[in-house]
Coordinates of C-alpha atoms and ligand atoms in Angstrom, one line a residue:
Chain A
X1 CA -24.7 40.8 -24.3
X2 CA -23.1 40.8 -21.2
X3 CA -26.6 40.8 -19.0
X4 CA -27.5 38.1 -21.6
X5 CA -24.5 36.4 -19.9
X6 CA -25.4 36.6 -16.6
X7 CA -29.0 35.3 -17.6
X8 CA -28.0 32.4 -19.1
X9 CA -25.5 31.4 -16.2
X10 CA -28.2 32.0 -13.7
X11 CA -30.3 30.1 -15.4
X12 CA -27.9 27.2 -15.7
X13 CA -27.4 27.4 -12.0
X14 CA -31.1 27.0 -11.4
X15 CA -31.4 23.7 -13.7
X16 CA -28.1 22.2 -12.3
X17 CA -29.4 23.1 -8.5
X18 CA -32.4 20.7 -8.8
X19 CA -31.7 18.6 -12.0
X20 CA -33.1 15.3 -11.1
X21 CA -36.6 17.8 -11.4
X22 CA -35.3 19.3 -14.0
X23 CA -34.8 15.8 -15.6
X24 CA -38.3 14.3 -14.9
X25 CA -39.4 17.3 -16.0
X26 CA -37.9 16.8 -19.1
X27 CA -38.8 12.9 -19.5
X28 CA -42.3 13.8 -18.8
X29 CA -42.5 16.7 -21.1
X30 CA -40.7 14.6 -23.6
X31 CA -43.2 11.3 -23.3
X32 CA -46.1 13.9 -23.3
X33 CA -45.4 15.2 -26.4
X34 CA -44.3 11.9 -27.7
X35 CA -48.1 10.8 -27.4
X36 CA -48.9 14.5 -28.7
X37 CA -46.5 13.8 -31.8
X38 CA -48.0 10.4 -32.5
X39 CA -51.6 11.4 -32.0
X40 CA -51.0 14.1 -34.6
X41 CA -49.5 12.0 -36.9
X42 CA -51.8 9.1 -36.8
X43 CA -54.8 11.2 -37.0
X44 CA -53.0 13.0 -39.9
X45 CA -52.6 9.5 -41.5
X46 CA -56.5 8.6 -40.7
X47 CA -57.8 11.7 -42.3
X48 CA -55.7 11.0 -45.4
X49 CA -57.0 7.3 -45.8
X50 CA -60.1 8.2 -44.7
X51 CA -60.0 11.1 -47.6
X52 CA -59.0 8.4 -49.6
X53 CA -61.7 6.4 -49.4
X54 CA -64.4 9.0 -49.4
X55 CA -62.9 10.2 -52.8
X56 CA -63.8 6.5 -54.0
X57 CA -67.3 7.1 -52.9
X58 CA -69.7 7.3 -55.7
X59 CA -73.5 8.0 -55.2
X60 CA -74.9 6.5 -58.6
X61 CA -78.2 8.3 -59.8
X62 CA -80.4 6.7 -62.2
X63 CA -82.6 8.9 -64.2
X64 CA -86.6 7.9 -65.3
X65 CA -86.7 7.0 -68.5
X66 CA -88.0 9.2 -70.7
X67 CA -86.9 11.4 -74.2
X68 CA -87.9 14.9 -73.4
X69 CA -85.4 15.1 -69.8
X70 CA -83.0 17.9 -70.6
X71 CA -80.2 16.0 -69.2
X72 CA -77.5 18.4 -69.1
X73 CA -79.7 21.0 -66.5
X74 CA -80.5 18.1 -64.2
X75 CA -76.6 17.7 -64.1
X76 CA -76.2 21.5 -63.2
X77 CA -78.9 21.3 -60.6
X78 CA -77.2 18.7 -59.3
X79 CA -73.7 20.3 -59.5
X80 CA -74.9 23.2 -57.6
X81 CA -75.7 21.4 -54.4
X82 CA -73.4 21.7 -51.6
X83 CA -72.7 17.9 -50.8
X84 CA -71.2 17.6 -54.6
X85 CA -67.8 17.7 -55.0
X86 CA -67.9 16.4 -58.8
X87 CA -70.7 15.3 -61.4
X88 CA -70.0 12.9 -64.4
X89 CA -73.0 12.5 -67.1
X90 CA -73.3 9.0 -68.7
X91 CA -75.5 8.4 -71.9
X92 CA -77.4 4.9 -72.2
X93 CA -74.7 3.7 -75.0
X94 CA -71.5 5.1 -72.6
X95 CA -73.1 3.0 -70.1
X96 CA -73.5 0.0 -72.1
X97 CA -70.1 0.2 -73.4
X98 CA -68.8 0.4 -69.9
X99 CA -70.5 -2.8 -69.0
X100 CA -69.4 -4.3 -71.8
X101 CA -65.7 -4.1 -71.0
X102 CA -66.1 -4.6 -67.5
X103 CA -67.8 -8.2 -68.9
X104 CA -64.8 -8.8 -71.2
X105 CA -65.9 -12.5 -72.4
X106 CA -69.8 -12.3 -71.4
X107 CA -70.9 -9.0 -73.1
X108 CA -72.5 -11.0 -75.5
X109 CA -74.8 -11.6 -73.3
X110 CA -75.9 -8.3 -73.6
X111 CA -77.1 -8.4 -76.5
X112 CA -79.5 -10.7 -76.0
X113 CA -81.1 -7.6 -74.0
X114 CA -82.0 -6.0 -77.5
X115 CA -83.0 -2.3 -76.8
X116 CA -80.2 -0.9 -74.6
X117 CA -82.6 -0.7 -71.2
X118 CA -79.8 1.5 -69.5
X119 CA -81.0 5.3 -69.0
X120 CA -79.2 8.2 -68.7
X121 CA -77.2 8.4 -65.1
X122 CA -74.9 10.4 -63.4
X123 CA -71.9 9.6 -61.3
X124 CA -71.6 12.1 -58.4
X125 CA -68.7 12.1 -56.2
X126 CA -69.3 13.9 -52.7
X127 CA -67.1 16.2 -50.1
X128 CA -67.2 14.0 -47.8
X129 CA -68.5 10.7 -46.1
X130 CA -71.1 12.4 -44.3
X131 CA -72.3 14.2 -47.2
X132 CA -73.7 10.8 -48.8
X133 CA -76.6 10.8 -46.8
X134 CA -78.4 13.6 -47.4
X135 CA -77.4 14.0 -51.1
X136 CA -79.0 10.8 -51.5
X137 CA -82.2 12.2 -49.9
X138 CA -82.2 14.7 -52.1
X139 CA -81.8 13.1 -55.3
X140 CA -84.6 10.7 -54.3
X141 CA -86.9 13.4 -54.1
X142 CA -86.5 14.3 -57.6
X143 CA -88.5 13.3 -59.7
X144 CA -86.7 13.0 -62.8
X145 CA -84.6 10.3 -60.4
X146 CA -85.8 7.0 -60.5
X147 CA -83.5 5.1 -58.8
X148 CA -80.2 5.9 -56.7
X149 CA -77.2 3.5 -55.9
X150 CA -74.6 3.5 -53.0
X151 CA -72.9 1.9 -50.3
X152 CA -74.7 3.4 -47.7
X153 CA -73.4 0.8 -44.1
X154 CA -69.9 2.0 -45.7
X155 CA -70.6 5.5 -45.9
X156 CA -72.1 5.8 -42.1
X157 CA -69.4 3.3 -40.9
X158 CA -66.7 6.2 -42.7
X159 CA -67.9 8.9 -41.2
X160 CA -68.4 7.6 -37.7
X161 CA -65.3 6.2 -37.6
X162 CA -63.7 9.3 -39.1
X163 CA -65.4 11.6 -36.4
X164 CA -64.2 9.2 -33.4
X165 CA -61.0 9.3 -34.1
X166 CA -60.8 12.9 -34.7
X167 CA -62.0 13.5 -31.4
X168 CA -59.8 10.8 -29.4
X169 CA -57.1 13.2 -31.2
X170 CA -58.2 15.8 -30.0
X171 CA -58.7 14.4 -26.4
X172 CA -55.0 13.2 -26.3
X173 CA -53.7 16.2 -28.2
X174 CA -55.5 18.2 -25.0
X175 CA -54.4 15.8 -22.7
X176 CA -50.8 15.7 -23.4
X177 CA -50.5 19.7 -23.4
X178 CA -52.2 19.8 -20.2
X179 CA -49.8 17.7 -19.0
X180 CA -47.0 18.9 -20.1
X181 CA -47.9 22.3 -19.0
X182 CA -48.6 20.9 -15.7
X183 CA -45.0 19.6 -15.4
X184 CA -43.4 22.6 -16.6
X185 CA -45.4 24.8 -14.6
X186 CA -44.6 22.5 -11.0
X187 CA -40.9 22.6 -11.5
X188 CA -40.7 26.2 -12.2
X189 CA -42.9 26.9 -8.9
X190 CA -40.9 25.0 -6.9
X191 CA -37.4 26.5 -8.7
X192 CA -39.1 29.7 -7.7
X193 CA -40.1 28.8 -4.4
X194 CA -36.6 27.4 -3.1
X195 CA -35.2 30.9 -4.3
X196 CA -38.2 33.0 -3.1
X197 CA -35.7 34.5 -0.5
X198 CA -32.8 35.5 -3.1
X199 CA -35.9 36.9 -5.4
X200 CA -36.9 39.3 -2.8
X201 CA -33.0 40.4 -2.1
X202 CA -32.3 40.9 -5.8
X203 CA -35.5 43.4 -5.8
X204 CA -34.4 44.7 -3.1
X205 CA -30.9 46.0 -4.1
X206 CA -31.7 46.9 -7.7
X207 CA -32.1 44.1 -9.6
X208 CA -35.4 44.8 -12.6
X209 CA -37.8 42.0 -12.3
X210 CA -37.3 41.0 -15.7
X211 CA -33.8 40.5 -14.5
X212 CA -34.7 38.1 -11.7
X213 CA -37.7 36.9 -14.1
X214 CA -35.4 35.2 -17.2
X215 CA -33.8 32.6 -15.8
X216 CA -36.8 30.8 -14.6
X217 CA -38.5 31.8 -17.9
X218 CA -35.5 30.2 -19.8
X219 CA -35.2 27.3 -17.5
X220 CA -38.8 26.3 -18.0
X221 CA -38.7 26.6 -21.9
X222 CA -35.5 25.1 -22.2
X223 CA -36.5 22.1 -19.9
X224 CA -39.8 22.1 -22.5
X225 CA -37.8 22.5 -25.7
X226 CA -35.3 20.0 -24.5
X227 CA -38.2 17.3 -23.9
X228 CA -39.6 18.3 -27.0
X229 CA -36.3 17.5 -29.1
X230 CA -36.7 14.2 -26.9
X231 CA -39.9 13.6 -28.8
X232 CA -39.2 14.4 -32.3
X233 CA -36.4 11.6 -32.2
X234 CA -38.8 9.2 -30.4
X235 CA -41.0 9.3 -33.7
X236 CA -38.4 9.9 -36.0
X237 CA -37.1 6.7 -34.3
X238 CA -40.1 5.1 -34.3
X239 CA -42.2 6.3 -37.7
X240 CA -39.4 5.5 -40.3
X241 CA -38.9 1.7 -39.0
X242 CA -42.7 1.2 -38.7
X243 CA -42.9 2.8 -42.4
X244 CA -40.6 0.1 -44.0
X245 CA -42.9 -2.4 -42.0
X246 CA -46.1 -1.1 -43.9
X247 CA -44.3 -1.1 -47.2
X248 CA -43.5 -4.3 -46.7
X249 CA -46.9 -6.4 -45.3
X250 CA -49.5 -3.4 -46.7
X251 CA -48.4 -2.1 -49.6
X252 CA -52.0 -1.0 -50.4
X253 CA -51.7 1.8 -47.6
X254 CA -48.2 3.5 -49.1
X255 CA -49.9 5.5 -51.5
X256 CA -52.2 6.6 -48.8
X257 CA -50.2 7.5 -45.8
X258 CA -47.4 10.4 -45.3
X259 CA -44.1 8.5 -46.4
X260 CA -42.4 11.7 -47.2
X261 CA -39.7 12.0 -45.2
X262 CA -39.3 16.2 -45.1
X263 CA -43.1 16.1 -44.3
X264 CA -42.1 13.9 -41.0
X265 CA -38.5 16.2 -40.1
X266 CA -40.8 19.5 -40.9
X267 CA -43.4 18.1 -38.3
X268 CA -40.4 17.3 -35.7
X269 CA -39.3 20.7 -36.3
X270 CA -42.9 22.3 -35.6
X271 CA -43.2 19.8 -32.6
X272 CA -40.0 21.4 -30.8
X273 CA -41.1 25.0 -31.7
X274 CA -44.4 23.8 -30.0
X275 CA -42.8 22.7 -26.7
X276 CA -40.6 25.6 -26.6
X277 CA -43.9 27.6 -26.8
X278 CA -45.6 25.9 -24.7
X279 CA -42.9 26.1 -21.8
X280 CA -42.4 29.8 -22.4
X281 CA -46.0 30.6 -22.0
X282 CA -46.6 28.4 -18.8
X283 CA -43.2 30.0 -17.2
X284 CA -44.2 33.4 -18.2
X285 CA -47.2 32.7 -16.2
X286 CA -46.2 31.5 -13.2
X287 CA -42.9 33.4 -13.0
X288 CA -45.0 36.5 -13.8
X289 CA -47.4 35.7 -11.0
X290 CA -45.1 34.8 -8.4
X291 CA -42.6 37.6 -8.4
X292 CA -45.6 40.3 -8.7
X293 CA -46.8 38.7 -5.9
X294 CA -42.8 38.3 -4.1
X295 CA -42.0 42.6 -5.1
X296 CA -44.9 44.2 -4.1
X297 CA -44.5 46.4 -0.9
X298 CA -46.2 45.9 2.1
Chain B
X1 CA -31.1 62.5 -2.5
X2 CA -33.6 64.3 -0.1
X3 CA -35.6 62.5 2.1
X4 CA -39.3 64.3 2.9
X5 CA -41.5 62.6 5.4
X6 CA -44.8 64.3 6.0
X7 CA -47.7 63.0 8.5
X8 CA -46.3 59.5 7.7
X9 CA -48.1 56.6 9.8
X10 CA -47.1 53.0 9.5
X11 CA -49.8 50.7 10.6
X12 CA -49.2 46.9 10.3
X13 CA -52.7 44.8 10.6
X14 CA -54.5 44.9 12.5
X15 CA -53.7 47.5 14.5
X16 CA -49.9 47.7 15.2
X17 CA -49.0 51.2 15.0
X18 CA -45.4 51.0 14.2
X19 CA -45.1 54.7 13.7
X20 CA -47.2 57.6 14.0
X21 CA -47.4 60.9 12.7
X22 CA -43.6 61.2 11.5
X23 CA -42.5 64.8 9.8
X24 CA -38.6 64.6 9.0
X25 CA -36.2 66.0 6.3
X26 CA -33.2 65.2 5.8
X27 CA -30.7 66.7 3.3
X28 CA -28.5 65.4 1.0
X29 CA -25.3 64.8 2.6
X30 CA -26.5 64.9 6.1
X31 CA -25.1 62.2 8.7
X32 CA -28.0 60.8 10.7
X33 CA -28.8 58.1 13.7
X34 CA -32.0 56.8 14.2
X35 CA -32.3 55.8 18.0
X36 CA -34.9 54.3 20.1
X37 CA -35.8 51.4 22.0
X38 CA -36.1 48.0 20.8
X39 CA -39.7 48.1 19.0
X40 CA -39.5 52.1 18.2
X41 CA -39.9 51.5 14.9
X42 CA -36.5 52.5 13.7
X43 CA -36.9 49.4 11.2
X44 CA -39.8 50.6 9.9
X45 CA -38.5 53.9 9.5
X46 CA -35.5 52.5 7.3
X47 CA -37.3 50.4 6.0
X48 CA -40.3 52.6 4.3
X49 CA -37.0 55.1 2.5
X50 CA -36.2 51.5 0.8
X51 CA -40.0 50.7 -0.5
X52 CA -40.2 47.8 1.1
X53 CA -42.9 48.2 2.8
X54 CA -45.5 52.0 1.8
X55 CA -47.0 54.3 4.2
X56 CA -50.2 53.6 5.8
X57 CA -50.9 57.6 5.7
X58 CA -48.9 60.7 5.1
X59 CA -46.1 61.5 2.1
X60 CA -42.8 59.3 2.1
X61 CA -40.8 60.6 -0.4
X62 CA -37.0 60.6 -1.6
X63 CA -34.7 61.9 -4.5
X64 CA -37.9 62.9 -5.3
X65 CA -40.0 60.2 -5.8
X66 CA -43.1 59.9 -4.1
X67 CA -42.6 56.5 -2.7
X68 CA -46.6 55.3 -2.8
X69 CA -47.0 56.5 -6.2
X70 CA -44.2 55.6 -7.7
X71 CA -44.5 53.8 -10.9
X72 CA -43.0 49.7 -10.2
X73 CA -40.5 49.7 -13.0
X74 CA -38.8 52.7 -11.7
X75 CA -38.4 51.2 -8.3
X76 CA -35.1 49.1 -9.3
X77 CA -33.1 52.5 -10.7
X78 CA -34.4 53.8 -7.4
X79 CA -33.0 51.5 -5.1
X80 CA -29.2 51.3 -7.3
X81 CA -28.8 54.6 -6.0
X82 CA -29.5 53.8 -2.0
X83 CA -27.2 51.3 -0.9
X84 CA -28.9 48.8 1.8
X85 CA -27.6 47.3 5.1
X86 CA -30.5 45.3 6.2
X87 CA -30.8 44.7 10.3
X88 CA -30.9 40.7 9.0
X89 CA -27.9 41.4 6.4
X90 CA -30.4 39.7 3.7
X91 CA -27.1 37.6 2.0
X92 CA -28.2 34.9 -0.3
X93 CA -27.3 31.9 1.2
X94 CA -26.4 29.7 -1.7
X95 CA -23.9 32.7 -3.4
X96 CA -20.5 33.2 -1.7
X97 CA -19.2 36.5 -0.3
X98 CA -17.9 37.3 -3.8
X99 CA -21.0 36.4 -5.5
X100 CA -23.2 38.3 -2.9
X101 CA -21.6 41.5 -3.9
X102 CA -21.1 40.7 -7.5
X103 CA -24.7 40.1 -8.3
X104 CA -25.4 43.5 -7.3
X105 CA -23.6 44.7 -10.6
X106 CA -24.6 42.2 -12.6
X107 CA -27.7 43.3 -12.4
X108 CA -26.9 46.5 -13.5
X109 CA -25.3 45.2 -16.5
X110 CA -22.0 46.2 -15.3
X111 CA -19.0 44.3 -17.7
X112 CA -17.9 41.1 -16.5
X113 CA -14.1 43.2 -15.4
X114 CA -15.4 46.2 -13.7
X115 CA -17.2 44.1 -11.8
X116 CA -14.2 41.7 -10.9
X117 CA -12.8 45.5 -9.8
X118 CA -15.6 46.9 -8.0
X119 CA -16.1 43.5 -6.0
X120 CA -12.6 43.5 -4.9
X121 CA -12.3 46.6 -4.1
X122 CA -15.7 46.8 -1.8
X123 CA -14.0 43.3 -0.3
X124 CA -10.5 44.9 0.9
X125 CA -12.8 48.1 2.2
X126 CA -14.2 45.7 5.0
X127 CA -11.4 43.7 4.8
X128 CA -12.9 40.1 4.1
X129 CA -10.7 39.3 1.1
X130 CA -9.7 36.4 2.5
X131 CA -13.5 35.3 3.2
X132 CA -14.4 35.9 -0.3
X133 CA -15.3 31.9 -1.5
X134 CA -17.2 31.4 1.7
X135 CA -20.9 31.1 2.0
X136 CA -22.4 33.4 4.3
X137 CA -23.4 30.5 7.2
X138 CA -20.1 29.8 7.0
X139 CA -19.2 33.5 8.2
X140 CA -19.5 35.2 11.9
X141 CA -22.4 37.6 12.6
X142 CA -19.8 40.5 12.4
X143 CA -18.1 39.1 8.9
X144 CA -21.8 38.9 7.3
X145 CA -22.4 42.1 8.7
X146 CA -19.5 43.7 6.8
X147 CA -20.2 41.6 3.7
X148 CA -23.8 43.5 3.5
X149 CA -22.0 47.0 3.9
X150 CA -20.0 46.2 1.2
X151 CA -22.6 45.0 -1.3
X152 CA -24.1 47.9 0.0
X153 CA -21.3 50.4 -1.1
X154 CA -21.0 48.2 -4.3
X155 CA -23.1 50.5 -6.5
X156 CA -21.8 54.0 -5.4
X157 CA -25.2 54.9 -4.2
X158 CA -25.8 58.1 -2.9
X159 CA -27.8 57.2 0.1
X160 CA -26.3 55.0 2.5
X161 CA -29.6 53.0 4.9
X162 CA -28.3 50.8 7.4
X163 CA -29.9 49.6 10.2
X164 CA -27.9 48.6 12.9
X165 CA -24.5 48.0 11.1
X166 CA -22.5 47.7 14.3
X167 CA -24.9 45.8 16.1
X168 CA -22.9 42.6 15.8
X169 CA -19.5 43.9 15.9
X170 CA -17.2 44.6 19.0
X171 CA -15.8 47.6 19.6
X172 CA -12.7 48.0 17.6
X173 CA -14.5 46.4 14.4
X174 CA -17.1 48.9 14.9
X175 CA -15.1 51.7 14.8
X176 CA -13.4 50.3 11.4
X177 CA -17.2 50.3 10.0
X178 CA -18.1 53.7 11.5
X179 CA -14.8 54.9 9.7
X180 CA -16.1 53.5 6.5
X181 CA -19.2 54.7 7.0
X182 CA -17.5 59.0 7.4
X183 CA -15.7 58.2 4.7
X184 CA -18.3 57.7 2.1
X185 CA -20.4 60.5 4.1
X186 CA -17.5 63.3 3.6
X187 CA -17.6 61.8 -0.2
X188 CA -21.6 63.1 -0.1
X189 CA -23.2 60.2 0.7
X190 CA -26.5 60.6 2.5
X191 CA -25.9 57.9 5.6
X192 CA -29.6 57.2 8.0
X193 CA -28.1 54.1 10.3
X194 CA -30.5 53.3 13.2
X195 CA -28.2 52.0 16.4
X196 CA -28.2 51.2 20.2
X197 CA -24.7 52.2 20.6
X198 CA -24.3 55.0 22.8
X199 CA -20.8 54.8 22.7
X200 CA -20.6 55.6 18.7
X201 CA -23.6 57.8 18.8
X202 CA -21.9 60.2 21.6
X203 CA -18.5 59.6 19.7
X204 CA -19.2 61.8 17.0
X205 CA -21.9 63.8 17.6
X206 CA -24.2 63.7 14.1
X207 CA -27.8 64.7 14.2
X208 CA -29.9 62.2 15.7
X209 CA -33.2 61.4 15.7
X210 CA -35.3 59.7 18.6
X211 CA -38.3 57.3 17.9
X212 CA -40.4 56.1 21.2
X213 CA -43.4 53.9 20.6
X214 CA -43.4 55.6 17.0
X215 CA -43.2 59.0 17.2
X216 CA -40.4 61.2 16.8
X217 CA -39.9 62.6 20.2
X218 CA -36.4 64.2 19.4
X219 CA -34.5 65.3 16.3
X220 CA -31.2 66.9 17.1
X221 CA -27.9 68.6 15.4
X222 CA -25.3 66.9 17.5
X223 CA -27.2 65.1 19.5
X224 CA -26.3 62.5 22.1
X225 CA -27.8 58.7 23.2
X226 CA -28.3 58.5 27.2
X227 CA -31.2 56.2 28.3
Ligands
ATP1 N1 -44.4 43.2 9.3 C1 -44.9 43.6 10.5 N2 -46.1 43.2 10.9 C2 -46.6 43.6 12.1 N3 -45.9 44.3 13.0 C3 -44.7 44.7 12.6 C4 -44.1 44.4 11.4 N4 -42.9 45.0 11.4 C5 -42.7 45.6 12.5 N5 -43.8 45.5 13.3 C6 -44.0 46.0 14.6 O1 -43.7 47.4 14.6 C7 -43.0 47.9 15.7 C8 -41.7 48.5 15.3 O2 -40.9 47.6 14.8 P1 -39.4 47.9 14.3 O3 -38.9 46.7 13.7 O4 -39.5 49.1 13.4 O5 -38.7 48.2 15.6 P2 -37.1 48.6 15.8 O6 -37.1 50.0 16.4 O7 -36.4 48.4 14.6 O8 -36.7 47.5 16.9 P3 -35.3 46.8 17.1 O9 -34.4 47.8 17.8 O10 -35.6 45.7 18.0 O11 -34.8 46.4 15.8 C9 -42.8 46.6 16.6 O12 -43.8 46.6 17.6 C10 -43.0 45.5 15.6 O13 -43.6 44.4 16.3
MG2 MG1 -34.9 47.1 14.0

């Protein structure tokens, strides 16, 4: 307790003897993981719509026509392939009721068609976007298939778009905790450096160098933490507002995106845990490798 | 705490031979001076009991550690037991005199009150109570001098290194520090303080022992300093 004291009060000396640093430290750190928080959440958001949409996306198999197909085992065949997330069986009278209804007023026309010409299909919902592709190749090359239907231009666009902005996520994600551990990494060299002198005394007369080593380790994750806290009330400033703006031009996209506001305060949380981590670890390391360096005996 | 040097060279790169060959042993308790020229290596000397610096060859050992082999996290415990007056006073410049001392304990954990005691107390012994809020540039040689002897005797330690405590002092200050300095000696203290003054070495007649160029060239029980 009463070290823990001492700790803390050196520490505070440290940040108030350079706190304009200290400060831009904290801005940067804070701005940093701003773009880190946003970048999350928007990619977050993407892969939900984009999940969204691949769940609408229905390959459409048509199979020959013909008495003797044992329907049902081309189904499981088709089940057990690794693209298919789900498989739904349609007779030729399900199918023609289906169209009907979705005519309403016309369906009569249908009947004109006598014989119902529609054969048995199957409505296959994939994994994902990029899964499409090859599924479809595959079903082609069977030969009970005779004809498959999707929206192919959609599907590539999906997936390409899907797999861009995962990795401009990632880029920025990177970025932004490069940066940040840049910043935080600087100030507590240079907080080290102006005290290199006092370092060496306080090894000198007795001091443990976990002792001397706390209060930059502190002052770098606090400085961290602190621009992290910054940065969950930048998003919670800025998320909710442009929420209510979505709600109110898109409503489409409500049902798709995180609008849950414990899922947003649980991320904030996470977010400051993450910059508190992230300053500790970059302050262990340079405080660890200066005062090695600063204690050992000639 | 016994101090054991056997064959012990210092050699700074490239070549400096500080000191050379140095066999001493001193007991707990003893009183010694460590005279020699300017460039003797009596700095070296003192400072190779406190670690900072290892031998180049030879066994350096005290209290019973060997000081080259000695494991790094037992080096602070070590050094709370040898109290440190440093030829440049090492103060940190940004702590006042209070602070200075205070910091010593701290480290150690010592409560907040004991501290406030022990700080005092140390103060009044060298008589800079008055000096306490000041920041060591704002102090005389002599007064920074006397604020490192007492950060030194801050931790009770029961080996006493100073090198050159009176160096900045005139006479009658001098004599206050010497006093000090028998005092915690009588108490058991183990006291090694290298020094040009012939006056205080001849004063009082404690063993001394005589670096030139490095090597011991004299080691003497009641010894005295003509050049
Ligand atoms: N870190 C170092 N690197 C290189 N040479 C050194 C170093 N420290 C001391 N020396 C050299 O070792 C020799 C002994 O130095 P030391 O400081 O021990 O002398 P001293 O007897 O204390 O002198 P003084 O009375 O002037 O304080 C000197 O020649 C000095 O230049
Ligand atoms: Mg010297």
């Amino acid at each position: 307790m009463t070290t823990l004291r001492y700790v803390l009060r050196d520490m505070w000396r440290l940040i108030v003897h350079q706190w304009v640093l200290g400060l831009l430290t904290l801005i940067t750190a804070g701005v940093m993981l701003w773009i880190l928080g946003v970048t999350s959440l928007l990619s977050l958001n993407m892969e939900n719509l984009l999940a969204g949409l691949e769940s609408e996306l229905a390959v459409q198999a048509y199979l020959v026509k013909d008495n003797t197909l044992d329907v049902e085992a081309i189904a499981r065949r088709i089940q057990e392939l690794e693209y298919v997330y789900s498989i739904k069986t349609f007779s030729p009278s399900d199918s023609l009721a289906k169209l009907q209804q979705k005519m309403g007023s016309q369906s009569r026309a249908l009947e004109m068609l006598g014989d119902n010409p529609i054969p048995y299909n199957f409505e296959i919902h994939v994994n994902s976007a990029s899964d499409v592709e090859p599924l479809v190749e595959v079903l082609k090359a069977m030969p009970e298939v005779d004809d498959v239907v999707y929206a192919g231009l959609v599907v590539k666009r999906i997936s390409a778009l899907s797999r861009i902005t995962s990795r401009a996520a990632l880029v920025m994600f990177l970025l932004a905790v490069i940066i940040t551990a840049l910043v935080v990494y600087n100030t507590i060299h240079i907080s080290l450096y102006s005290r290199r002198e006092e370092i060496g005394i306080m090894y000198l007369v007795g001091a443990t160098r976990a002792y001397i080593a706390t209060p930059f380790v502190l002052e770098g994750t606090l400085l961290a933490f602190l621009g992290a806290v910054l940065a969950a009330a930048g998003i919670i400033a800025a998320y909710f507002p442009a929420l209510e703006l979505i709600r109110e031009n898109l409503p489409l996209l409500t049902n798709i995106i995180i609008t849950d506001k414990t899922v947003i305060w649980r991320f904030c949380a996470l977010l400051a845990g993450f910059g508190a981590t992230l300053g500790w670890v970059c302050s262990y390391l340079v405080v660890a490798r200066f005062i090695n360096s600063m204690t050992r005996p000639e | 705490m016994n101090i054991n040097f056997s064959g012990v060279s210092k050699i700074f790169p490239p070549d400096i031979a500080a000191l050379v060959d140095i066999n001493l042993n001193i007991e707990q308790g003893e009183f010694v001076y460590v005279i020699g020229q300017t460039g003797s290596g009596k700095s070296t000397l003192l400072r190779l009991i406190t670690r900072e610096i290892l031998p180049s060859r030879g066994v350096a050992s005290v209290g019973g550690y060997d000081l080259k082999r000695m494991r790094n996290a037992d080096v602070p415990y070590y050094r709370r037991d040898v109290g440190l007056v440093a030829q440049d006073f090492k103060l940190i410049p940004s702590l006042t005199v209070y602070e200075n001392i205070a910091f010593v304990m701290e480290a150690m954990s010592v409560p907040k009150r004991l501290v406030a005691e022990r700080t005092k107390d140390v103060i009044n012994q060298v008589g800079l109570w008055r000096r306490r809020s000041m920041r060591p540039a704002q102090l005389s040689g002599g007064e920074q001098q006397r604020v490192a002897i007492a950060r030194a005797l801050a931790n009770s330690p029961s080996l006493f290194i100073a090198d050159e405590p009176t160096g900045n002092l005139d006479f009658h200050t001098a004599t206050e520090v010497m006093k000090i300095l028998f005092a915690i000696n009588a108490a058991g203290v183990t006291v090694v303080m290298s020094t040009h003054n012939q006056g205080i070495v001849n004063a009082s007649r404690q063993r001394v022992v005589e670096l030139d160029g490095g090597r011991l060239i004299r080691d003497e029980k009641g010894g005295t300093y003509t050049s």
